[in-house]
Amino acid sequence: MRLLHTSDWHLGRAFHRVNMLGAQAEFIAHLVTTARERGVDAVVVSGDVYDRAVPPLAAVELFDDALHRLADLGVPTVMISGNHDSARRLGVGAGLIGRAGIHLRTEPSACGTPVVLADQHGDVAFYGLPYLEPALVKDEFGVDKPGHETVLAAAMERVRADLAARPPGTRSVVLAHAFVTGGEPSDSERDITVGGVASVPAGIFDGVDYTALGHLHGSQTITGRVRYSGSPLPYSFSEADHRKTMWLVDLGADGSLEAERIDCPVPRTLARLRGRLDDLLADPALARHEDAWVEATLTDPVRPADPMARLSERFPHTLNLAFDPERAPEEPDISYARRLAGRSEEQIAEDFVAHVRGAGPDPHEQAVLRDAFDAVRADEAVREVAR
């Protein structure tokens, strides 16, 4: 069975101030064309279809168009909700849409109920594990201490129990939206840390022929059978080195697997430039970036006049400008933004405690801070679902 694995469409999202709806429409057309021309038997979409719980109308219309085109193609599609989606909204009409071969899996309670598709070698069971917010699904899965690993492990127990009851030789595919250990994140993914931990071990998915992951925006292989497709388009400059692709996966009769990366159309390359303004404007080696979307970090000791206007003369698609002035060794001042870069909310709070009283929080206080941040995230998730 040939699968086309994609995820993280983020319909409705902009790239800085650039509207990406046209590029997203071009990707949908590319997806449909690839499915038709490469003889795809099933499309899997591993979450974050939309960029937010209540997407703009234009994004909903594009999603509707995608569903119609996939249904007209006659290629079954299995799709789960991600942490950016409203599971309840995305799942509206799932039963009716399923009659057209578009299978939406947004309910945690249905993790152990697969979509079963068949080829000449027998059945393939597709299990959809939507994004599982631990605080919201702990009762459903009967876990005492909610965390990403515990709820995903409980969901996979249901998957294995159902699979064990099926005829021998039934192949299996799991769709999941999670941060799996070993994956490389980027700046454009929403933090899902709970209890100080965001990631789960890849071993949770052992025993499954293929795990189609979503959430991280870079295409990557965790193991031969556990892969991220990544987002089809860039959504932050931290993705400048990404190759935007989908996975074309051939699942053999014996569960053997071959995977090929299919490139996605990207409207422009990304470039992150750093240096003094005059050097950036004069350097001939930078000519290849003149049509790219550019993020420039200026290192001039004194901020130059009209830097954005001057940069835009050579790089007309400059979208982001930052300043990191060169300093002599005796000038150790670091900007507030640089001090916070790469630090979690909990680490920033712990730094504040240390700054105020001269000593950082003890283990009990650290646990209180973690619980407080987890409670805020859970409350935000509840309010987003209720919108």
Short mmCIF file of C-alpha atoms in Angstrom, two decimals:
data_model
loop_
_atom_site.label_atom_id
_atom_site.label_comp_id
_atom_site.label_asym_id
_atom_site.label_seq_id
_atom_site.Cartn_x
_atom_site.Cartn_y
_atom_site.Cartn_z
CA MET A 1 0.00 0.00 0.00
CA ARG A 2 1.36 3.38 -1.00
CA LEU A 3 0.86 6.22 1.51
CA LEU A 4 1.42 9.96 1.19
CA HIS A 5 2.28 11.38 4.62
CA THR A 6 1.91 15.11 5.30
CA SER A 7 1.11 17.32 8.29
CA ASP A 8 1.17 20.83 9.74
CA TRP A 9 -0.57 22.68 6.94
CA HIS A 10 -1.40 25.56 9.30
CA LEU A 11 -4.02 26.93 6.91
CA GLY A 12 -4.57 30.62 7.59
CA ARG A 13 -1.09 31.30 8.93
CA ALA A 14 1.05 34.15 7.62
CA PHE A 15 4.84 34.24 7.34
CA HIS A 16 5.69 37.44 9.19
CA ARG A 17 3.52 39.90 7.24
CA VAL A 18 3.21 37.78 4.08
CA ASN A 19 -0.18 36.15 3.42
CA MET A 20 0.53 32.47 2.71
CA LEU A 21 -2.94 31.45 1.53
CA GLY A 22 -1.89 31.39 -2.13
CA ALA A 23 1.13 29.23 -1.34
CA GLN A 24 -1.04 26.94 0.76
CA ALA A 25 -3.47 26.56 -2.16
CA GLU A 26 -0.54 25.72 -4.43
CA PHE A 27 0.56 23.05 -1.97
CA ILE A 28 -2.93 21.48 -1.89
CA ALA A 29 -2.88 21.32 -5.71
CA HIS A 30 0.58 19.70 -5.55
CA LEU A 31 -0.66 17.17 -2.99
CA VAL A 32 -3.59 16.14 -5.17
CA THR A 33 -1.41 15.95 -8.29
CA THR A 34 1.17 13.81 -6.48
CA ALA A 35 -1.52 11.46 -5.16
CA ARG A 36 -2.88 11.00 -8.68
CA GLU A 37 0.39 10.72 -10.60
CA ARG A 38 2.22 8.49 -8.09
CA GLY A 39 -0.66 6.04 -7.60
CA VAL A 40 -1.18 6.81 -3.91
CA ASP A 41 -3.57 4.46 -2.06
CA ALA A 42 -4.10 6.65 1.03
CA VAL A 43 -3.22 10.15 2.23
CA VAL A 44 -2.45 10.70 5.93
CA VAL A 45 -2.49 14.17 7.50
CA SER A 46 -0.98 14.20 11.00
CA GLY A 47 -2.54 17.29 12.57
CA ASP A 48 -2.39 21.08 12.64
CA VAL A 49 -4.62 21.39 9.60
CA TYR A 50 -5.43 24.93 10.73
CA ASP A 51 -3.21 27.44 12.49
CA ARG A 52 -5.70 28.31 15.20
CA ALA A 53 -8.87 27.03 16.80
CA VAL A 54 -11.11 29.53 15.00
CA PRO A 55 -9.55 29.88 11.53
CA PRO A 56 -10.39 32.67 9.08
CA LEU A 57 -13.09 31.97 6.50
CA ALA A 58 -10.58 31.85 3.63
CA ALA A 59 -8.69 29.04 5.39
CA VAL A 60 -11.91 27.08 5.94
CA GLU A 61 -12.80 27.48 2.27
CA LEU A 62 -9.36 26.19 1.25
CA PHE A 63 -9.78 23.18 3.54
CA ASP A 64 -13.21 22.53 2.05
CA ASP A 65 -11.69 22.67 -1.43
CA ALA A 66 -8.96 20.21 -0.38
CA LEU A 67 -11.55 17.74 0.93
CA HIS A 68 -13.58 17.91 -2.29
CA ARG A 69 -10.50 17.40 -4.47
CA LEU A 70 -9.28 14.42 -2.46
CA ALA A 71 -12.78 12.89 -2.45
CA ASP A 72 -13.10 13.39 -6.22
CA LEU A 73 -9.74 11.68 -6.66
CA GLY A 74 -11.09 8.61 -4.86
CA VAL A 75 -8.03 8.33 -2.61
CA PRO A 76 -8.98 7.64 1.04
CA THR A 77 -7.64 10.24 3.48
CA VAL A 78 -7.07 9.83 7.23
CA MET A 79 -6.63 13.06 9.17
CA ILE A 80 -6.16 13.93 12.86
CA SER A 81 -6.36 17.18 14.81
CA GLY A 82 -3.21 18.84 16.18
CA ASN A 83 -2.50 21.18 19.07
CA HIS A 84 -3.33 24.23 16.91
CA ASP A 85 -6.68 22.83 15.80
CA SER A 86 -9.96 22.87 17.65
CA ALA A 87 -10.65 19.14 17.71
CA ARG A 88 -14.37 19.68 18.13
CA ARG A 89 -14.63 22.11 15.23
CA LEU A 90 -12.46 20.05 12.91
CA GLY A 91 -14.47 16.95 13.75
CA VAL A 92 -17.89 18.43 12.96
CA GLY A 93 -19.55 16.32 10.28
CA ALA A 94 -16.86 13.61 10.49
CA GLY A 95 -19.39 10.80 10.11
CA LEU A 96 -20.89 12.29 6.96
CA ILE A 97 -17.51 13.27 5.50
CA GLY A 98 -16.29 9.74 6.15
CA ARG A 99 -18.78 8.44 3.57
CA ALA A 100 -16.75 10.31 0.96
CA GLY A 101 -13.54 8.57 2.07
CA ILE A 102 -12.23 11.44 4.23
CA HIS A 103 -11.76 10.05 7.74
CA LEU A 104 -11.36 12.70 10.46
CA ARG A 105 -10.09 11.42 13.79
CA THR A 106 -10.39 14.07 16.50
CA GLU A 107 -11.84 12.17 19.49
CA PRO A 108 -9.36 10.72 22.03
CA SER A 109 -11.87 8.00 22.88
CA ALA A 110 -11.58 6.62 19.32
CA CYS A 111 -7.81 6.02 19.42
CA GLY A 112 -8.31 2.27 19.39
CA THR A 113 -10.86 2.28 16.55
CA PRO A 114 -9.03 2.24 13.22
CA VAL A 115 -9.93 3.13 9.68
CA VAL A 116 -9.40 -0.17 7.87
CA LEU A 117 -8.33 -0.04 4.22
CA ALA A 118 -7.44 -3.02 2.08
CA ASP A 119 -5.11 -3.78 -0.82
CA GLN A 120 -4.32 -7.01 -2.64
CA HIS A 121 -2.30 -8.22 0.36
CA GLY A 122 -4.97 -7.69 3.02
CA ASP A 123 -6.01 -5.11 5.57
CA VAL A 124 -4.13 -2.04 6.80
CA ALA A 125 -5.46 -0.53 10.05
CA PHE A 126 -4.97 3.25 10.39
CA TYR A 127 -5.16 4.47 14.02
CA GLY A 128 -5.63 8.21 14.47
CA LEU A 129 -4.22 9.63 17.72
CA PRO A 130 -5.14 13.33 17.75
CA TYR A 131 -3.11 15.72 19.88
CA LEU A 132 -3.70 14.56 23.46
CA GLU A 133 -3.55 17.45 25.93
CA PRO A 134 -2.67 15.55 29.13
CA ALA A 135 -4.79 17.60 31.54
CA LEU A 136 -7.87 17.19 29.33
CA VAL A 137 -7.62 13.46 28.55
CA LYS A 138 -6.26 12.01 31.81
CA ASP A 139 -9.71 10.76 32.86
CA GLU A 140 -10.40 9.22 29.46
CA PHE A 141 -7.20 7.16 29.73
CA GLY A 142 -7.30 6.63 33.50
CA VAL A 143 -3.83 8.03 34.25
CA ASP A 144 -3.03 9.36 37.72
CA LYS A 145 -0.24 11.73 36.73
CA PRO A 146 -1.01 13.42 33.43
CA GLY A 147 1.91 13.83 31.06
CA HIS A 148 2.54 13.38 27.34
CA GLU A 149 4.25 10.02 27.80
CA THR A 150 1.59 8.53 30.07
CA VAL A 151 -1.40 9.50 27.93
CA LEU A 152 0.28 8.46 24.66
CA ALA A 153 1.31 5.15 26.21
CA ALA A 154 -2.30 4.57 27.31
CA ALA A 155 -3.58 5.42 23.83
CA MET A 156 -1.07 3.00 22.29
CA GLU A 157 -2.24 0.25 24.66
CA ARG A 158 -5.67 0.59 23.04
CA VAL A 159 -4.08 0.47 19.60
CA ARG A 160 -2.16 -2.72 20.40
CA ALA A 161 -5.20 -4.36 21.99
CA ASP A 162 -7.30 -3.74 18.90
CA LEU A 163 -4.50 -4.83 16.56
CA ALA A 164 -3.99 -8.07 18.51
CA ALA A 165 -7.64 -8.98 17.94
CA ARG A 166 -7.37 -8.59 14.15
CA PRO A 167 -6.44 -11.31 11.65
CA PRO A 168 -2.73 -12.23 11.55
CA GLY A 169 -0.86 -10.22 8.95
CA THR A 170 -2.93 -7.06 9.43
CA ARG A 171 -0.56 -4.15 8.87
CA SER A 172 -0.75 -1.00 10.98
CA VAL A 173 -0.23 2.74 10.62
CA VAL A 174 -0.48 5.22 13.50
CA LEU A 175 -1.00 8.96 13.03
CA ALA A 176 0.15 10.98 16.04
CA HIS A 177 0.74 14.64 16.84
CA ALA A 178 3.51 14.82 19.43
CA PHE A 179 7.10 15.82 20.16
CA VAL A 180 9.11 12.61 19.98
CA THR A 181 12.57 12.45 21.55
CA GLY A 182 15.28 12.95 18.96
CA GLY A 183 13.24 15.33 16.83
CA GLU A 184 14.63 18.77 15.94
CA PRO A 185 12.20 21.58 16.79
CA SER A 186 11.98 25.04 15.22
CA ASP A 187 10.73 28.43 16.45
CA SER A 188 7.31 28.09 14.79
CA GLU A 189 5.92 25.23 16.89
CA ARG A 190 3.77 26.01 19.91
CA ASP A 191 5.27 24.83 23.21
CA ILE A 192 3.49 21.74 24.57
CA THR A 193 5.64 21.24 27.69
CA VAL A 194 3.84 19.62 30.62
CA GLY A 195 5.53 19.01 33.96
CA GLY A 196 8.79 20.28 32.52
CA VAL A 197 8.72 17.62 29.79
CA ALA A 198 7.64 18.08 26.18
CA SER A 199 8.95 14.96 24.43
CA VAL A 200 8.05 11.27 24.48
CA PRO A 201 10.29 8.31 23.56
CA ALA A 202 9.96 6.78 20.11
CA GLY A 203 9.62 3.36 21.74
CA ILE A 204 6.01 4.22 22.59
CA PHE A 205 5.18 3.34 18.98
CA ASP A 206 6.98 -0.03 18.92
CA GLY A 207 5.09 -2.80 17.14
CA VAL A 208 3.52 -0.52 14.53
CA ASP A 209 4.52 -0.82 10.89
CA TYR A 210 4.60 2.94 10.32
CA THR A 211 4.09 5.99 12.56
CA ALA A 212 3.22 9.18 10.69
CA LEU A 213 4.09 12.06 12.99
CA GLY A 214 3.06 15.69 13.01
CA HIS A 215 3.99 18.73 15.15
CA LEU A 216 7.66 19.37 14.34
CA HIS A 217 8.09 21.42 11.15
CA GLY A 218 11.25 19.79 9.83
CA SER A 219 10.99 16.58 7.81
CA GLN A 220 12.99 13.98 9.71
CA THR A 221 13.43 10.29 10.42
CA ILE A 222 13.35 9.31 14.10
CA THR A 223 13.62 5.60 13.25
CA GLY A 224 13.03 3.78 9.99
CA ARG A 225 9.37 3.38 10.95
CA VAL A 226 8.79 6.65 12.83
CA ARG A 227 8.96 9.83 10.75
CA TYR A 228 7.92 13.48 10.69
CA SER A 229 6.76 14.84 7.35
CA GLY A 230 7.29 18.41 8.56
CA SER A 231 5.27 21.41 7.41
CA PRO A 232 4.92 21.84 3.64
CA LEU A 233 5.80 25.55 3.91
CA PRO A 234 8.16 27.54 6.13
CA TYR A 235 6.58 29.42 9.02
CA SER A 236 9.67 30.91 10.72
CA PHE A 237 13.22 31.83 9.74
CA SER A 238 14.46 29.00 11.97
CA GLU A 239 13.30 26.77 9.09
CA ALA A 240 15.74 28.36 6.62
CA ASP A 241 17.69 25.11 6.25
CA HIS A 242 14.64 22.87 5.93
CA ARG A 243 13.84 20.98 2.77
CA LYS A 244 10.03 21.05 2.65
CA THR A 245 8.69 17.65 1.65
CA MET A 246 6.10 14.92 2.08
CA TRP A 247 6.88 11.22 2.62
CA LEU A 248 5.82 8.73 -0.04
CA VAL A 249 5.76 5.44 1.85
CA ASP A 250 5.41 1.96 0.32
CA LEU A 251 4.18 -0.54 2.90
CA GLY A 252 4.90 -4.10 1.71
CA ALA A 253 2.78 -7.19 2.22
CA ASP A 254 5.09 -8.31 5.05
CA GLY A 255 5.22 -4.88 6.68
CA SER A 256 8.49 -3.93 4.99
CA LEU A 257 8.82 -0.24 4.30
CA GLU A 258 10.39 2.06 1.74
CA ALA A 259 10.14 5.86 1.96
CA GLU A 260 10.86 8.65 -0.52
CA ARG A 261 10.80 12.40 0.06
CA ILE A 262 8.61 14.38 -2.33
CA ASP A 263 9.52 18.08 -2.53
CA CYS A 264 6.81 20.69 -1.94
CA PRO A 265 6.57 23.95 -3.89
CA VAL A 266 7.93 26.83 -1.79
CA PRO A 267 7.27 30.41 -2.98
CA ARG A 268 10.69 31.75 -1.92
CA THR A 269 13.84 30.54 -0.25
CA LEU A 270 14.71 31.88 3.21
CA ALA A 271 17.97 33.63 4.08
CA ARG A 272 19.35 34.67 7.47
CA LEU A 273 22.01 37.35 6.98
CA ARG A 274 24.30 38.73 9.64
CA GLY A 275 26.87 41.51 9.54
CA ARG A 276 27.38 45.25 9.27
CA LEU A 277 24.90 46.99 7.00
CA ASP A 278 27.46 48.29 4.51
CA ASP A 279 29.00 44.81 4.23
CA LEU A 280 25.62 43.19 3.55
CA LEU A 281 24.86 45.74 0.86
CA ALA A 282 28.23 45.31 -0.87
CA ASP A 283 29.03 41.60 -0.54
CA PRO A 284 28.75 39.98 -4.02
CA ALA A 285 28.41 36.53 -2.46
CA LEU A 286 24.96 37.53 -1.18
CA ALA A 287 23.55 38.09 -4.67
CA ARG A 288 21.87 34.67 -4.54
CA HIS A 289 19.65 35.92 -1.69
CA GLU A 290 18.32 39.00 -3.48
CA ASP A 291 15.00 37.30 -4.29
CA ALA A 292 14.71 35.47 -0.97
CA TRP A 293 12.71 36.29 2.13
CA VAL A 294 15.41 37.78 4.34
CA GLU A 295 15.99 38.09 8.07
CA ALA A 296 18.92 40.43 8.69
CA THR A 297 20.81 40.84 11.96
CA LEU A 298 22.92 44.00 11.92
CA THR A 299 26.09 44.02 13.99
CA ASP A 300 27.04 47.72 13.51
CA PRO A 301 28.34 49.17 16.83
CA VAL A 302 26.06 52.18 16.21
CA ARG A 303 22.64 51.66 14.70
CA PRO A 304 22.76 52.92 11.09
CA ALA A 305 20.21 55.32 9.62
CA ASP A 306 17.22 53.91 7.69
CA PRO A 307 18.47 50.30 7.82
CA MET A 308 15.27 48.65 6.58
CA ALA A 309 14.90 51.01 3.61
CA ARG A 310 18.53 50.54 2.62
CA LEU A 311 18.37 46.76 2.98
CA SER A 312 15.17 46.61 0.94
CA GLU A 313 16.88 48.30 -1.99
CA ARG A 314 19.07 45.23 -2.45
CA PHE A 315 16.87 42.63 -0.73
CA PRO A 316 13.30 43.74 -1.53
CA HIS A 317 11.75 40.85 0.42
CA THR A 318 13.38 41.66 3.76
CA LEU A 319 10.83 40.76 6.42
CA ASN A 320 12.67 40.87 9.72
CA LEU A 321 15.39 43.13 11.08
CA ALA A 322 17.30 42.62 14.32
CA PHE A 323 20.25 44.36 15.96
CA ASP A 324 23.14 42.68 17.75
CA PRO A 325 25.87 45.32 17.98
CA GLU A 326 29.48 44.24 18.13
CA ARG A 327 30.96 44.94 21.54
CA ALA A 328 34.48 45.06 22.84
CA PRO A 329 35.45 42.38 25.42
CA GLU A 330 35.17 44.94 28.19
CA GLU A 331 31.55 45.62 27.20
CA PRO A 332 29.71 42.44 28.25
CA ASP A 333 26.21 43.93 28.14
CA ILE A 334 23.77 41.47 26.57
CA SER A 335 20.32 42.51 25.44
CA TYR A 336 17.29 41.32 27.37
CA ALA A 337 16.04 39.41 24.31
CA ARG A 338 19.36 37.56 23.97
CA ARG A 339 19.39 36.65 27.66
CA LEU A 340 15.97 35.06 27.28
CA ALA A 341 16.63 33.32 23.94
CA GLY A 342 16.19 29.55 24.15
CA ARG A 343 14.94 29.58 27.74
CA SER A 344 11.61 28.07 28.74
CA GLU A 345 8.94 29.95 30.68
CA GLU A 346 9.83 27.96 33.80
CA GLN A 347 13.53 28.82 33.47
CA ILE A 348 12.73 32.51 33.07
CA ALA A 349 10.55 32.39 36.21
CA GLU A 350 13.33 30.62 38.14
CA ASP A 351 15.83 33.27 36.98
CA PHE A 352 13.47 35.97 38.25
CA VAL A 353 13.27 34.33 41.68
CA ALA A 354 17.08 34.15 41.82
CA HIS A 355 17.37 37.80 40.76
CA VAL A 356 14.90 39.02 43.39
CA ARG A 357 16.14 37.14 46.43
CA GLY A 358 19.68 36.14 45.49
CA ALA A 359 19.03 32.37 45.33
CA GLY A 360 17.04 30.23 42.96
CA PRO A 361 13.96 28.19 43.92
CA ASP A 362 14.40 24.93 45.82
CA PRO A 363 12.97 21.65 44.39
CA HIS A 364 9.59 22.17 46.07
CA GLU A 365 9.32 25.70 44.68
CA GLN A 366 10.35 24.48 41.24
CA ALA A 367 7.50 21.95 41.38
CA VAL A 368 5.06 24.70 42.35
CA LEU A 369 6.18 26.83 39.41
CA ARG A 370 5.86 23.88 37.01
CA ASP A 371 2.35 23.10 38.29
CA ALA A 372 1.36 26.75 37.88
CA PHE A 373 2.54 26.89 34.27
CA ASP A 374 0.89 23.56 33.51
CA ALA A 375 -2.39 24.83 35.00
CA VAL A 376 -2.25 27.95 32.82
CA ARG A 377 -1.60 25.87 29.68
CA ALA A 378 -4.45 23.51 30.53
CA ASP A 379 -6.79 26.45 31.17
CA GLU A 380 -5.84 27.99 27.83
CA ALA A 381 -6.52 24.67 26.10
CA VAL A 382 -9.94 24.38 27.76
CA ARG A 383 -10.89 27.95 26.80
CA GLU A 384 -9.68 27.41 23.22
CA VAL A 385 -11.80 24.26 22.87
CA ALA A 386 -14.82 26.09 24.26
CA ARG A 387 -14.55 29.01 21.84
#
